[in-house]
């Protein structure tokens, strides 16, 4: 939790009573560290309860990237992707530290494929995080526009969930990309992201009281496919960080994608994450499938590569569950029978690359 007691920076964004004590802001994934500045960048969770009308204010530092001085733990900077989150779009992943070019300028960057369906290009400027650019990478109908200076979104009131108000929005509460990490290649200047498109959700809030140790959400949720006959859901996307343009993508017609990506110096992207239980290798420059193999379960783990006696190996765990399984069940409600059950399991697979 990121407690902001009265008088601390950010406390004014929790104006109602003692909600700052129970308002959320948990961390899912370890931050990324900048050795030059001794600052680490962390993604933070959404607020509790989920409906923002029950906790007025921007609610710092929820649904944000925060910059922490690792010597003393002080928050020295932040960027909030969407104030007063009501969509469960907590920012589960930290941004990657990648320098890129914009308008002829070299920028010491932070790049994040966020759960809200936007790809954010930020600048790590000492003890500040500056907004540079934001654009949708999946279907997104909540943000009407972004402030060109701050990046603060202008939210469509019709897409703002509330207590006693059922609201439809895209992407779903699982977002355009959930926790599975992206990867970046300095050789291709591309970032490779596991994404899910054409998935939308409905949320209706109800009043809830905080009780220690109990769920503090206060919502009923649904997932639906839009359009109902969408030709794909899961995708591997490749974006050039210097142009901000998508270079290639690989779509999965009958599967979501929960597979972290790993790109190698041999210009190969490895990823799993699909309900066909396959592990794949893509050409990092054009997205062509170079190789694939079947495993006993779906793959939601991060691939790893290493060398032994001059030979390269790739290892990954095959195991399915939690959010990937939950989404699979919701997809089968939306289009019954099209998304077969995936066996759960936990086995490690190691592959040797040709000599």
Phi, psi and omega in degrees: 000145178252079184290133178237086183290157183310131180098339177280154177303130181097344182295332180292346179272004172238072190282349189259104172055226183258026182296339177299338181284333187236012192277359175095203184099030180289164182247135179264311193238141180305140181289171176254139191252133175259107185293333183289329185247354183062034180241137175247145184245125187236144171270147184236157184281177180276176184275161175235137354293172188294329183281119183295336180288350175266356177215078185305158177105172178289334177063054172293142007245051179282155176048051188223169157256129177245145177257122182246131168288117189286347179283326183232358178076008183284137172285117183251352179190163178201160168220120179263122186290320179206108181299151175055051182307130176230013184246002188062036177264051177298148184270087188290336185253144170283154176290154175273146181268097183225125175278140183215174181251142171216124178053043179078004183251137173277127183241129173283104198255164165232132180232132182222125167272100192273162178295334181286002177088006178250143171266121185252126172256117182239172178235128173270106187244079182065242180263024176232156170240116182259144175280137177242307185200148173218139180206149181288140174246354172222178177301124183217120183238016183266317182273120175283327180192170174240141174299125186295341180263319187255340184081001181296129183282145170266110189270136174291118182302330180290343180253013181264107180295159180203175179289124182073015183231110177280125187232135176260143182200160177227140358285176182291181180297341175282346174079176176289329171212130178268220188286336184304129187290154171267173175222158183228140176246119175291345179284313182268345185063029180243150171248139187244121190235135172274118189231165175226124184242168177063020176248128180231170183218166171233138178228138171229126182270155172221154183299140180213144178255143179289130173225124184304133178083000180248153177304141185230063182249305179071043182217156165246135187233152174223158173234140175217160181262131182225115001287160183303330180258030181310140185278348178201164174231293179287155183201147163255121181249142176238124182237137174280124186285339182274332178259341184070024183242147176289131182264316176204166174210153174237121186258147177246113188294320188241029181209148163282174179230115177240032187254112172305150180252152173224127178247140184251169177290351174271013179061044176236134176253124177255139179195149172243233169091001185249159185283358173275000173070020184266153172246130189235157171237127180248149169292121186295338184269332184226356176083003178297136176285117183269332187192149174205154179213153181270139175237168185291339184218178173286158184247114174244008182268161178279124174294156177225149178229149182202167182244141172224119179052040176082003179248139183267138178236152175234131181235147178204151175266134175261115181188135189237145176164182179054244187293321179297319178291319180297318177295322179302318179295318178294322178296324179288338172287320181290317179223085188304135173084354183270348185234089187298150179298141181254125177299136174275160181173177179210094178226147181258131181243133180235133182235141178257130175283153180303147178292000000 
